[in-house]
Amino acid sequence: MQKFSLNPDFVLQDETSLRELFPATHDLAVQKCQSTLDKHARDFIGRSPFLCLGTQGLDGKADVSPRGDPAGFVKILDQETLAIPDRPGNNRLDSLSNILANPSVGLLFMIPGFDDTLRVNGTADLVVDPELLKAMSINDRAPKVAIVVKVTSVFMHCAKAFRRSHLWDPSRFQDRSEMPSLINIIMDQTTGAPDDAKDMKALDDKLEEDYKRTLY
């Protein structure tokens, strides 16, 4: 693939140049931003089984991590504070390390079948309070850490992106078998995947067993 090069003549350098391309922000789009979790935000979070967590390290490198559990897994501690359990993963700890370096976080809550989403911004702390962690237990297994977010802004986001993508439309679902499995891709990118289909299937089966064993 040929390397892409940006033409600097077409790169925006300031916010004034950016905003000249768009109409003025609608009043409601400005006014909808709240500083606390009202009843609608709390209801949305209570129904959501999935969110994306955006973080950024001191070096400026950004990261987005998916977080999912049964609906209502994010605990609302008060109108300005929520807590997200950190479940077992690959132990890269990208998001957690970023939070220690830079507490600013962005959250995007989703509900299956809903085209609108909820955006929450704030500052996060990593908390190991035993009582809080116990309250987030699933199958009698408590998380090791909770991400406690002090909310600074919260607002509903419109449905356009989800409607353009047809994300929840079953007729637009793609066949996962048209791409290699996760472990196949990772091995291609690292040590090399086995050529023998039986060996590859054994690795896929092992990953599935690992999911069942370590999900919580």
mmCIF file with all atom_site columns, C-alpha atoms in Angstrom, residues 91-171:
data_model
loop_
_atom_site.group_PDB
_atom_site.id
_atom_site.type_symbol
_atom_site.label_atom_id
_atom_site.label_alt_id
_atom_site.label_comp_id
_atom_site.label_asym_id
_atom_site.label_entity_id
_atom_site.label_seq_id
_atom_site.pdbx_PDB_ins_code
_atom_site.Cartn_x
_atom_site.Cartn_y
_atom_site.Cartn_z
_atom_site.occupancy
_atom_site.B_iso_or_equiv
_atom_site.pdbx_formal_charge
_atom_site.auth_seq_id
_atom_site.auth_comp_id
_atom_site.auth_asym_id
_atom_site.auth_atom_id
_atom_site.pdbx_PDB_model_num
ATOM 1  C CA . ASN A 1 91  ? -3.575  -6.786  31.965 1.00 0.00 ? 91  ASN A CA 1
ATOM 2  C CA . ARG A 1 92  ? -2.165  -4.151  29.615 1.00 0.00 ? 92  ARG A CA 1
ATOM 3  C CA . LEU A 1 93  ? -3.844  -1.632  31.969 1.00 0.00 ? 93  LEU A CA 1
ATOM 4  C CA . ASP A 1 94  ? -3.778  1.076   29.295 1.00 0.00 ? 94  ASP A CA 1
ATOM 5  C CA . SER A 1 95  ? -6.827  2.952   30.583 1.00 0.00 ? 95  SER A CA 1
ATOM 6  C CA . LEU A 1 96  ? -5.884  2.633   34.253 1.00 0.00 ? 96  LEU A CA 1
ATOM 7  C CA . SER A 1 97  ? -2.318  3.814   33.671 1.00 0.00 ? 97  SER A CA 1
ATOM 8  C CA . ASN A 1 98  ? -3.611  6.761   31.663 1.00 0.00 ? 98  ASN A CA 1
ATOM 9  C CA . ILE A 1 99  ? -5.999  7.742   34.458 1.00 0.00 ? 99  ILE A CA 1
ATOM 10 C CA . LEU A 1 100 ? -3.124  7.810   36.936 1.00 0.00 ? 100 LEU A CA 1
ATOM 11 C CA . ALA A 1 101 ? -1.240  10.136  34.587 1.00 0.00 ? 101 ALA A CA 1
ATOM 12 C CA . ASN A 1 102 ? -4.207  12.229  33.429 1.00 0.00 ? 102 ASN A CA 1
ATOM 13 C CA . PRO A 1 103 ? -7.575  11.898  35.222 1.00 0.00 ? 103 PRO A CA 1
ATOM 14 C CA . SER A 1 104 ? -9.684  13.408  32.413 1.00 0.00 ? 104 SER A CA 1
ATOM 15 C CA . VAL A 1 105 ? -11.999 10.804  30.889 1.00 0.00 ? 105 VAL A CA 1
ATOM 16 C CA . GLY A 1 106 ? -14.798 10.638  28.342 1.00 0.00 ? 106 GLY A CA 1
ATOM 17 C CA . LEU A 1 107 ? -17.578 8.012   28.426 1.00 0.00 ? 107 LEU A CA 1
ATOM 18 C CA . LEU A 1 108 ? -20.010 6.984   25.703 1.00 0.00 ? 108 LEU A CA 1
ATOM 19 C CA . PHE A 1 109 ? -22.947 4.889   26.960 1.00 0.00 ? 109 PHE A CA 1
ATOM 20 C CA . MET A 1 110 ? -24.888 2.690   24.540 1.00 0.00 ? 110 MET A CA 1
ATOM 21 C CA . ILE A 1 111 ? -28.098 0.659   24.820 1.00 0.00 ? 111 ILE A CA 1
ATOM 22 C CA . PRO A 1 112 ? -28.758 -2.111  22.275 1.00 0.00 ? 112 PRO A CA 1
ATOM 23 C CA . GLY A 1 113 ? -31.535 -0.979  19.947 1.00 0.00 ? 113 GLY A CA 1
ATOM 24 C CA . PHE A 1 114 ? -31.208 2.701   20.908 1.00 0.00 ? 114 PHE A CA 1
ATOM 25 C CA . ASP A 1 115 ? -29.832 4.957   18.194 1.00 0.00 ? 115 ASP A CA 1
ATOM 26 C CA . ASP A 1 116 ? -29.116 7.803   20.609 1.00 0.00 ? 116 ASP A CA 1
ATOM 27 C CA . THR A 1 117 ? -26.269 7.648   23.124 1.00 0.00 ? 117 THR A CA 1
ATOM 28 C CA . LEU A 1 118 ? -25.212 9.370   26.328 1.00 0.00 ? 118 LEU A CA 1
ATOM 29 C CA . ARG A 1 119 ? -21.907 11.214  26.612 1.00 0.00 ? 119 ARG A CA 1
ATOM 30 C CA . VAL A 1 120 ? -20.322 11.842  30.001 1.00 0.00 ? 120 VAL A CA 1
ATOM 31 C CA . ASN A 1 121 ? -17.082 13.702  30.663 1.00 0.00 ? 121 ASN A CA 1
ATOM 32 C CA . GLY A 1 122 ? -15.287 14.071  33.962 1.00 0.00 ? 122 GLY A CA 1
ATOM 33 C CA . THR A 1 123 ? -12.272 13.230  36.070 1.00 0.00 ? 123 THR A CA 1
ATOM 34 C CA . ALA A 1 124 ? -11.501 9.749   37.352 1.00 0.00 ? 124 ALA A CA 1
ATOM 35 C CA . ASP A 1 125 ? -9.865  8.126   40.350 1.00 0.00 ? 125 ASP A CA 1
ATOM 36 C CA . LEU A 1 126 ? -8.860  4.482   40.767 1.00 0.00 ? 126 LEU A CA 1
ATOM 37 C CA . VAL A 1 127 ? -10.489 3.213   43.956 1.00 0.00 ? 127 VAL A CA 1
ATOM 38 C CA . VAL A 1 128 ? -9.970  0.007   45.965 1.00 0.00 ? 128 VAL A CA 1
ATOM 39 C CA . ASP A 1 129 ? -12.617 0.575   48.660 1.00 0.00 ? 129 ASP A CA 1
ATOM 40 C CA . PRO A 1 130 ? -13.659 -2.980  49.686 1.00 0.00 ? 130 PRO A CA 1
ATOM 41 C CA . GLU A 1 131 ? -17.319 -2.064  50.239 1.00 0.00 ? 131 GLU A CA 1
ATOM 42 C CA . LEU A 1 132 ? -17.649 -0.417  46.838 1.00 0.00 ? 132 LEU A CA 1
ATOM 43 C CA . LEU A 1 133 ? -15.896 -3.303  45.095 1.00 0.00 ? 133 LEU A CA 1
ATOM 44 C CA . LYS A 1 134 ? -18.068 -5.851  46.901 1.00 0.00 ? 134 LYS A CA 1
ATOM 45 C CA . ALA A 1 135 ? -21.199 -4.053  45.664 1.00 0.00 ? 135 ALA A CA 1
ATOM 46 C CA . MET A 1 136 ? -19.969 -4.615  42.105 1.00 0.00 ? 136 MET A CA 1
ATOM 47 C CA . SER A 1 137 ? -19.421 -8.365  42.491 1.00 0.00 ? 137 SER A CA 1
ATOM 48 C CA . ILE A 1 138 ? -20.661 -10.808 39.868 1.00 0.00 ? 138 ILE A CA 1
ATOM 49 C CA . ASN A 1 139 ? -20.617 -14.533 40.579 1.00 0.00 ? 139 ASN A CA 1
ATOM 50 C CA . ASP A 1 140 ? -19.118 -13.649 43.972 1.00 0.00 ? 140 ASP A CA 1
ATOM 51 C CA . ARG A 1 141 ? -16.069 -12.131 42.294 1.00 0.00 ? 141 ARG A CA 1
ATOM 52 C CA . ALA A 1 142 ? -15.378 -8.491  43.044 1.00 0.00 ? 142 ALA A CA 1
ATOM 53 C CA . PRO A 1 143 ? -13.297 -6.300  40.728 1.00 0.00 ? 143 PRO A CA 1
ATOM 54 C CA . LYS A 1 144 ? -9.836  -5.342  41.936 1.00 0.00 ? 144 LYS A CA 1
ATOM 55 C CA . VAL A 1 145 ? -10.374 -1.684  41.057 1.00 0.00 ? 145 VAL A CA 1
ATOM 56 C CA . ALA A 1 146 ? -13.265 0.681   40.481 1.00 0.00 ? 146 ALA A CA 1
ATOM 57 C CA . ILE A 1 147 ? -13.008 3.693   38.195 1.00 0.00 ? 147 ILE A CA 1
ATOM 58 C CA . VAL A 1 148 ? -14.846 6.461   40.067 1.00 0.00 ? 148 VAL A CA 1
ATOM 59 C CA . VAL A 1 149 ? -15.763 9.376   37.815 1.00 0.00 ? 149 VAL A CA 1
ATOM 60 C CA . LYS A 1 150 ? -16.652 12.849  39.043 1.00 0.00 ? 150 LYS A CA 1
ATOM 61 C CA . VAL A 1 151 ? -18.950 14.167  36.322 1.00 0.00 ? 151 VAL A CA 1
ATOM 62 C CA . THR A 1 152 ? -18.300 17.583  34.784 1.00 0.00 ? 152 THR A CA 1
ATOM 63 C CA . SER A 1 153 ? -20.600 17.381  31.752 1.00 0.00 ? 153 SER A CA 1
ATOM 64 C CA . VAL A 1 154 ? -23.307 15.035  30.490 1.00 0.00 ? 154 VAL A CA 1
ATOM 65 C CA . PHE A 1 155 ? -25.558 15.177  27.457 1.00 0.00 ? 155 PHE A CA 1
ATOM 66 C CA . MET A 1 156 ? -27.533 13.066  25.042 1.00 0.00 ? 156 MET A CA 1
ATOM 67 C CA . HIS A 1 157 ? -26.044 12.531  21.578 1.00 0.00 ? 157 HIS A CA 1
ATOM 68 C CA . CYS A 1 158 ? -28.264 12.341  18.511 1.00 0.00 ? 158 CYS A CA 1
ATOM 69 C CA . ALA A 1 159 ? -28.963 9.197   16.453 1.00 0.00 ? 159 ALA A CA 1
ATOM 70 C CA . LYS A 1 160 ? -27.331 10.177  13.154 1.00 0.00 ? 160 LYS A CA 1
ATOM 71 C CA . ALA A 1 161 ? -24.144 8.077   13.460 1.00 0.00 ? 161 ALA A CA 1
ATOM 72 C CA . PHE A 1 162 ? -26.058 4.946   14.431 1.00 0.00 ? 162 PHE A CA 1
ATOM 73 C CA . ARG A 1 163 ? -28.636 5.440   11.684 1.00 0.00 ? 163 ARG A CA 1
ATOM 74 C CA . ARG A 1 164 ? -25.962 6.024   9.070  1.00 0.00 ? 164 ARG A CA 1
ATOM 75 C CA . SER A 1 165 ? -24.149 2.870   10.170 1.00 0.00 ? 165 SER A CA 1
ATOM 76 C CA . HIS A 1 166 ? -27.305 0.739   10.683 1.00 0.00 ? 166 HIS A CA 1
ATOM 77 C CA . LEU A 1 167 ? -25.477 -0.649  13.702 1.00 0.00 ? 167 LEU A CA 1
ATOM 78 C CA . TRP A 1 168 ? -28.431 -2.482  15.238 1.00 0.00 ? 168 TRP A CA 1
ATOM 79 C CA . ASP A 1 169 ? -30.033 -3.625  11.949 1.00 0.00 ? 169 ASP A CA 1
ATOM 80 C CA . PRO A 1 170 ? -29.729 -7.451  11.778 1.00 0.00 ? 170 PRO A CA 1
ATOM 81 C CA . SER A 1 171 ? -29.952 -7.320  7.983  1.00 0.00 ? 171 SER A CA 1
#
